[in-house]
PDB file of C-alpha atoms in Angstrom:
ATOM      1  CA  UNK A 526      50.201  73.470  37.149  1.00 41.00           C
ATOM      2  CA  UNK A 527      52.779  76.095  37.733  1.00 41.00           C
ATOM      3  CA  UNK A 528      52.215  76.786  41.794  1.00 41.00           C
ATOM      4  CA  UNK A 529      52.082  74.058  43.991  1.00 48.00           C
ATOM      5  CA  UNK A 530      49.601  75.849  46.286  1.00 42.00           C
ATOM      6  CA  UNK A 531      47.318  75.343  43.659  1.00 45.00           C
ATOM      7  CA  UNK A 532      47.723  71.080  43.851  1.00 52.00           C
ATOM      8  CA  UNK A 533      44.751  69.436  45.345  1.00 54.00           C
ATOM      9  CA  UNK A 534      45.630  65.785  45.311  1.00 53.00           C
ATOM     10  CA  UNK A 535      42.903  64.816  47.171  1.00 50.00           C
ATOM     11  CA  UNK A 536      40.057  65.520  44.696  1.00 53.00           C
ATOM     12  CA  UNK A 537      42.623  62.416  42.712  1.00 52.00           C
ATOM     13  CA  UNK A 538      42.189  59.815  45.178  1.00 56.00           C
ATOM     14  CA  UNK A 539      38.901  58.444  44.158  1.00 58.00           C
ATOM     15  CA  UNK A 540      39.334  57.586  40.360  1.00 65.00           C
ATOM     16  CA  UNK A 541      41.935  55.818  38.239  1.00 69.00           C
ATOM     17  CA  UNK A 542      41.441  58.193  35.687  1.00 76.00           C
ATOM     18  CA  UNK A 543      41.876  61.695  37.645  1.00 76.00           C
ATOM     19  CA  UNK A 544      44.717  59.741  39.063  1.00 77.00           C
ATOM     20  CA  UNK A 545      46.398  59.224  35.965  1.00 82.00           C
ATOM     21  CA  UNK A 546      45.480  62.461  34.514  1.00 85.00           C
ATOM     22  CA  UNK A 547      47.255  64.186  37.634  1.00 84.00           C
ATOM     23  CA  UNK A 548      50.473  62.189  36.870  1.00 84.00           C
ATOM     24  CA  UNK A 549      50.156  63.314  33.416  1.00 88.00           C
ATOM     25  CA  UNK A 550      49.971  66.883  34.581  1.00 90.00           C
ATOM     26  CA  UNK A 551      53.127  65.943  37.357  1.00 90.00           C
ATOM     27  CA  UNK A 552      55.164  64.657  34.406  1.00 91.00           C
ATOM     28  CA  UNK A 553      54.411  67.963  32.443  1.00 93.00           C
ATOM     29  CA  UNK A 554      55.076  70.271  34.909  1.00 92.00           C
ATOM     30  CA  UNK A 555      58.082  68.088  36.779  1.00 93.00           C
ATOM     31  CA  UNK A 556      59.333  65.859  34.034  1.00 93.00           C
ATOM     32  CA  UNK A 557      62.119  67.631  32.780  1.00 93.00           C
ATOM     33  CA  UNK A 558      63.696  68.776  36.467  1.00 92.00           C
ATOM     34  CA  UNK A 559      63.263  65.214  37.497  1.00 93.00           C
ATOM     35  CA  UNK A 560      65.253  63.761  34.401  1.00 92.00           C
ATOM     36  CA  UNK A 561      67.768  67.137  35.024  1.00 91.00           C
ATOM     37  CA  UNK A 562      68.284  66.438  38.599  1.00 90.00           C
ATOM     38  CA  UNK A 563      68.750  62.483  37.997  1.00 91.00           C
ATOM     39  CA  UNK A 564      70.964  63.264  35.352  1.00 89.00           C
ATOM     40  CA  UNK A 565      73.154  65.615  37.505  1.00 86.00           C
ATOM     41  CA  UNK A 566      73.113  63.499  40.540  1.00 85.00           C
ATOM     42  CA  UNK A 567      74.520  60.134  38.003  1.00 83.00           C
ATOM     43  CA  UNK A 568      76.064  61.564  34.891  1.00 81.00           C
ATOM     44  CA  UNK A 569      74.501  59.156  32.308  1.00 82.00           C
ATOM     45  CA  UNK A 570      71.248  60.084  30.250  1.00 85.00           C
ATOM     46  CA  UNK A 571      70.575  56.321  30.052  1.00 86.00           C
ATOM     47  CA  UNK A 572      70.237  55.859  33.436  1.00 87.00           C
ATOM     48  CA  UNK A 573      68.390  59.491  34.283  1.00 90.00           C
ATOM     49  CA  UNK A 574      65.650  58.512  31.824  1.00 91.00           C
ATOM     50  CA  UNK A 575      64.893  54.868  33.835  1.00 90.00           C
ATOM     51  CA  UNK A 576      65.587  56.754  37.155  1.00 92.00           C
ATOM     52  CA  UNK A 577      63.046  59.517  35.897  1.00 93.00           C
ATOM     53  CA  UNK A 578      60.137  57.197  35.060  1.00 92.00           C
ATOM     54  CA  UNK A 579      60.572  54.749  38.163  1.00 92.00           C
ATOM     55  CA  UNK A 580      60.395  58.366  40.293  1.00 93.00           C
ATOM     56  CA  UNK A 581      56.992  59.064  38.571  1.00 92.00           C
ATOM     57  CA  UNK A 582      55.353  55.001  38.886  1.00 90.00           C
ATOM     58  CA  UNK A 583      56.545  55.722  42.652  1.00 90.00           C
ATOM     59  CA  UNK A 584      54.239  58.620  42.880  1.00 89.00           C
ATOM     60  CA  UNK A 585      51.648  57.082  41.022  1.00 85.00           C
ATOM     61  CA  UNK A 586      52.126  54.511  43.528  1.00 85.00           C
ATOM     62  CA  UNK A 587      52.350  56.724  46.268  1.00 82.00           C
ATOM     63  CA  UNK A 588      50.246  59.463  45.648  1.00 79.00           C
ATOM     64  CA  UNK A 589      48.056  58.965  48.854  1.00 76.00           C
ATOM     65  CA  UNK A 590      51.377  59.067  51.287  1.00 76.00           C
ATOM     66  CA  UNK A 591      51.846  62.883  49.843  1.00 77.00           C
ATOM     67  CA  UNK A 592      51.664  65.350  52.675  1.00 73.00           C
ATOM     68  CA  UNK A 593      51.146  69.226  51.930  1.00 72.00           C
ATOM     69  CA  UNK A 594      54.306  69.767  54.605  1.00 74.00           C
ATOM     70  CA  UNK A 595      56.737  70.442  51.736  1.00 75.00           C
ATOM     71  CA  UNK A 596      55.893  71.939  47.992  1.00 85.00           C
ATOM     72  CA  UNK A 597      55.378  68.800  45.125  1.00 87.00           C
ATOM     73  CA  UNK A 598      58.342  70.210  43.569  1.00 89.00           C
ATOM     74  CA  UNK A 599      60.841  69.416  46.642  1.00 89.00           C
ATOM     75  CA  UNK A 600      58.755  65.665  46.847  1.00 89.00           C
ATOM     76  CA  UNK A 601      59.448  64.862  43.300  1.00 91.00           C
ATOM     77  CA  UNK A 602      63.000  65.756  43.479  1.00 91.00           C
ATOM     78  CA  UNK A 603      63.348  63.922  47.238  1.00 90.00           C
ATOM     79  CA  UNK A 604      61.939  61.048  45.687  1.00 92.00           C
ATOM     80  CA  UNK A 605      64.415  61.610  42.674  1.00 93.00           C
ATOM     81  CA  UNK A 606      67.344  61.464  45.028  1.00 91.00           C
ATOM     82  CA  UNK A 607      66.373  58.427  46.565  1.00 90.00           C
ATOM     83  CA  UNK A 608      65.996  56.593  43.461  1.00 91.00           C
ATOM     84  CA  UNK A 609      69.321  57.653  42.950  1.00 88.00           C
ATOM     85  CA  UNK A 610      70.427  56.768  45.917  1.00 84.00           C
ATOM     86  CA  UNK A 611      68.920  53.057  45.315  1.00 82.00           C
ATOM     87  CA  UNK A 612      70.729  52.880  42.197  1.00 79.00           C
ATOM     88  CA  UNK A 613      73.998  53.719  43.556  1.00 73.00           C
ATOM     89  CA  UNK A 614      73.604  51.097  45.989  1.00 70.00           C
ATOM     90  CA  UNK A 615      72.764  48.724  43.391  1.00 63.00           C
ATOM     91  CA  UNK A 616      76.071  49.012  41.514  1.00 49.00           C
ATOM     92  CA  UNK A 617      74.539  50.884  38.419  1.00 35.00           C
ATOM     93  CA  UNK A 618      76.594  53.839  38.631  1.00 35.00           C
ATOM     94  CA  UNK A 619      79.280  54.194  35.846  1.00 39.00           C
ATOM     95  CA  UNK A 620      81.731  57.500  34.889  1.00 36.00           C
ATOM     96  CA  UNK A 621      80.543  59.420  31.683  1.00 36.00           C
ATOM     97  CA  UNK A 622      81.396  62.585  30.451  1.00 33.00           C
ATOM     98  CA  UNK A 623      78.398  65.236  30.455  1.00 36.00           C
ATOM     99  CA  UNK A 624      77.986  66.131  26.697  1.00 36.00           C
ATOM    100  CA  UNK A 625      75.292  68.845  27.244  1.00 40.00           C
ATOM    101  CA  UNK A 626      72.772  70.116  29.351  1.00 41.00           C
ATOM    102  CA  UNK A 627      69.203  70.968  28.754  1.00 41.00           C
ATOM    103  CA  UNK A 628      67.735  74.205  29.411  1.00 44.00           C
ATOM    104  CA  UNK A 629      65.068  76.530  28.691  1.00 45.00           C
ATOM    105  CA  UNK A 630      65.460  78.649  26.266  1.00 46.00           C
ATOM    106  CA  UNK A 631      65.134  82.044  26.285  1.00 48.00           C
ATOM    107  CA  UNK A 632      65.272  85.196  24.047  1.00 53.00           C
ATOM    108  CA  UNK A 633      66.984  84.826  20.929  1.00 52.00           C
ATOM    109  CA  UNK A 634      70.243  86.107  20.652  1.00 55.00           C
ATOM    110  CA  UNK A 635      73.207  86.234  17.975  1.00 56.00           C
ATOM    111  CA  UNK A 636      75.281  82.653  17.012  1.00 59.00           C
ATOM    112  CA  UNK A 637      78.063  84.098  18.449  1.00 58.00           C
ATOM    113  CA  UNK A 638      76.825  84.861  21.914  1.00 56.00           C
ATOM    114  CA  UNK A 639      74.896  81.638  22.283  1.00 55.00           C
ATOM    115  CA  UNK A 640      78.152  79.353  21.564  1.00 54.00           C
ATOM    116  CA  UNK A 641      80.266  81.599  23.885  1.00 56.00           C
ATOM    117  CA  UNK A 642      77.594  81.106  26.699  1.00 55.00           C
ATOM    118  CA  UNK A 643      77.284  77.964  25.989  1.00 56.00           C
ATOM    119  CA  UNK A 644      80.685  77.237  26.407  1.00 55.00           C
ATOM    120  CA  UNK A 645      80.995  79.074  29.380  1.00 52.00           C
ATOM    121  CA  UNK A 646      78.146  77.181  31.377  1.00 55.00           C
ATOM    122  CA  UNK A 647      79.279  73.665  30.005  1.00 63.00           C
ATOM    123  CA  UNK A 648      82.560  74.474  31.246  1.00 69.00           C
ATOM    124  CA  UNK A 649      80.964  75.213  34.296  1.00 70.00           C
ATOM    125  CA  UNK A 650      79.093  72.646  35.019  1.00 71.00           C
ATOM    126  CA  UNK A 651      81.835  69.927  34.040  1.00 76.00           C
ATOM    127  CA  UNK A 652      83.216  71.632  37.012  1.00 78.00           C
ATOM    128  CA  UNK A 653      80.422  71.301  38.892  1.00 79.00           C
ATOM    129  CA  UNK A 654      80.053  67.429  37.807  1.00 77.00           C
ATOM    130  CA  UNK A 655      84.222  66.681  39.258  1.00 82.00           C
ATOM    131  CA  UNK A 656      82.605  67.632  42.690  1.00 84.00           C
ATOM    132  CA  UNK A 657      82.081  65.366  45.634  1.00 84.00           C
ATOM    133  CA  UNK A 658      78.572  64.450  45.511  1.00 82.00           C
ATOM    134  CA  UNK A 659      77.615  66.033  48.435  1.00 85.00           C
ATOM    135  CA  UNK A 660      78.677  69.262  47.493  1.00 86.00           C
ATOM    136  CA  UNK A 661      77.428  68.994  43.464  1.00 85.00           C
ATOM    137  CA  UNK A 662      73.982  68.415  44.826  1.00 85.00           C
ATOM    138  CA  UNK A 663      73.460  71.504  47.004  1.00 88.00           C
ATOM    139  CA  UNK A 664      75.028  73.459  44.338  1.00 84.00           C
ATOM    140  CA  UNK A 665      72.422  71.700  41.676  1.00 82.00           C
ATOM    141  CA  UNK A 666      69.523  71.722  43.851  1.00 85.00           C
ATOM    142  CA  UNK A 667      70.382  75.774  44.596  1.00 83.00           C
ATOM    143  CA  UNK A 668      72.057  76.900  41.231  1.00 78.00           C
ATOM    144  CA  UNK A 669      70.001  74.780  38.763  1.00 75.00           C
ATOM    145  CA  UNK A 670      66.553  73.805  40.423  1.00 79.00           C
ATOM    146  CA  UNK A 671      66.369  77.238  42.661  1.00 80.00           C
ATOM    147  CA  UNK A 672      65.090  75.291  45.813  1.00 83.00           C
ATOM    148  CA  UNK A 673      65.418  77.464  49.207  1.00 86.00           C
ATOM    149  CA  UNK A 674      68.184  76.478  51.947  1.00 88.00           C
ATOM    150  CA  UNK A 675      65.306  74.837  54.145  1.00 90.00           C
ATOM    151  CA  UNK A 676      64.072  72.887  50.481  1.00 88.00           C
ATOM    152  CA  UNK A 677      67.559  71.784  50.051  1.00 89.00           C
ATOM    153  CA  UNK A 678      67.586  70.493  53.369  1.00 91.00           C
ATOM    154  CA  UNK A 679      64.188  68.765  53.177  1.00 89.00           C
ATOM    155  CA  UNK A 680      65.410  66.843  50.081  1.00 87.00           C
ATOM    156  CA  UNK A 681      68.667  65.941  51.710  1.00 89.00           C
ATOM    157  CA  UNK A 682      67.263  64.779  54.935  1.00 90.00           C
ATOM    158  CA  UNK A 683      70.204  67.468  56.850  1.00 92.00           C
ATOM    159  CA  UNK A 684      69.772  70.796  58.829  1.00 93.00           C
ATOM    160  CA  UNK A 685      69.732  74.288  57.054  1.00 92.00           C
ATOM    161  CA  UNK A 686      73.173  74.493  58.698  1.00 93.00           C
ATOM    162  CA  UNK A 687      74.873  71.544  57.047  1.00 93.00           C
ATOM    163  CA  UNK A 688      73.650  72.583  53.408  1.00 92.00           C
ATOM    164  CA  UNK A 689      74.932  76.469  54.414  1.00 91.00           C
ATOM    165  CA  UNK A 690      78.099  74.637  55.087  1.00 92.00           C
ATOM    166  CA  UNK A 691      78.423  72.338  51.939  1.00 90.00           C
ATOM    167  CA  UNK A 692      77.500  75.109  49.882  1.00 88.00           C
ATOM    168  CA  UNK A 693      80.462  77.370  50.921  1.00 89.00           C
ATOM    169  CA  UNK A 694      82.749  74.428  50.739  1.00 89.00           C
ATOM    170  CA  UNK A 695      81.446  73.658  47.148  1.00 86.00           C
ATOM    171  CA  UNK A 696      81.597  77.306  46.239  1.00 85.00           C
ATOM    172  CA  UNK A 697      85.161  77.314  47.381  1.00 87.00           C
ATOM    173  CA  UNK A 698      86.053  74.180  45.384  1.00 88.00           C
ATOM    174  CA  UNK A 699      84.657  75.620  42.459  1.00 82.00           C
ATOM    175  CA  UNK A 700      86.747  78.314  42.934  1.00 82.00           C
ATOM    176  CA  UNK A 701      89.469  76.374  43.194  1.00 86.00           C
ATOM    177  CA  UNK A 702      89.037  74.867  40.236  1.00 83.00           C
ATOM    178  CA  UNK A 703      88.938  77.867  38.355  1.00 79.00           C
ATOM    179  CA  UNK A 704      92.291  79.418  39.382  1.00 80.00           C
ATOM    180  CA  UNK A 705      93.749  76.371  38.098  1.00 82.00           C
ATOM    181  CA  UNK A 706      92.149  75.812  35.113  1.00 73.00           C
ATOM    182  CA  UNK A 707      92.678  79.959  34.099  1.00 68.00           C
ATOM    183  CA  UNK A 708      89.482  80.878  34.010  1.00 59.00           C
ATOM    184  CA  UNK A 709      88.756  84.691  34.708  1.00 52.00           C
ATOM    185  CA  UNK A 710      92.571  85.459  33.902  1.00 46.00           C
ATOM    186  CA  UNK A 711      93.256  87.303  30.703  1.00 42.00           C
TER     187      UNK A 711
END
């Protein structure tokens, strides 16, 4: 399941077992960008794997309320932001230190290259992480999940505007950061 114009949830509705073989194929395709995005949005594996698994029981829960007005992709990770959200509210945030990120990987290339770019997009994203939440998830949902300006927006429940807005403030912050810390300067 690689398009989400090719999801027809409806042909699911009927039995237990298409419905649990369609959150099989929702955790496949969407697991790892739900537990990416959790872990972004709190900064603690722990708590992005429980966050990632109650966001797929609520679809299995919820599978009927999906409407076909925004892609699965930018539902999942909605969803993912209000569990999130729920958390936050229920005091389980705590401060970690990111230790890694997980991404795809690519074509091989020396030893050498992959510990300098590795490096370099840690460093990155640590920076990233020290923003204001508002402005680390536009950047995240742009930057590391891809979504459009009007995606961004759907998850975040603002206008295309506001997210235009946070993103050139985070951009600028970033930045920011940089000059201080000496990147770019040799």
């Amino acid at each position: 399941m690689n398009a989400d114009a090719n999801f027809d949830y409806l042909k699911y509705m009927n039995d237990p077992e298409d419905k649990k073989a369609l959150l099989s194929e929702l955790m496949n395709a969407y697991g790892k960008e739900v537990w990416n995005y959790a872990f972004s949005l709190t900064r603690k594996w722990d708590l992005a794997d429980d966050i990632s698994q109650e966001v797929f029981i609520k679809v299995f829960k919820n599978l009927h309320n999906f409407r076909s007005d925004a892609s699965i992709r930018t539902w999942l990770l909605t969803i993912t932001r209000n569990t999130v959200i729920d958390h936050h509210r229920s005091a389980f945030l705590r401060k970690v230190t990111l230790t890694d990120w997980i991404g795809e990987v690519g074509e091989r290339q020396s030893v050498e290259e992959d510990v300098i770019e590795r490096y370099a997009v840690n460093d990155l994203w640590k920076l990233v992480l020290k923003l204001p939440a508002k402005s680390r998830e536009v950047l995240i949902l742009y930057a590391h999940h891809q979504l459009s300006l009007k995606e961004i927006a759907e998850v975040l429940g603002v206008t295309e505007g506001t997210v235009k807005s946070r993103m050139f403030h985070a951009r600028r912050k970033i930045a920011k950061m940089k000059e201080r810390n000496g990147y770019g300067t040799e």
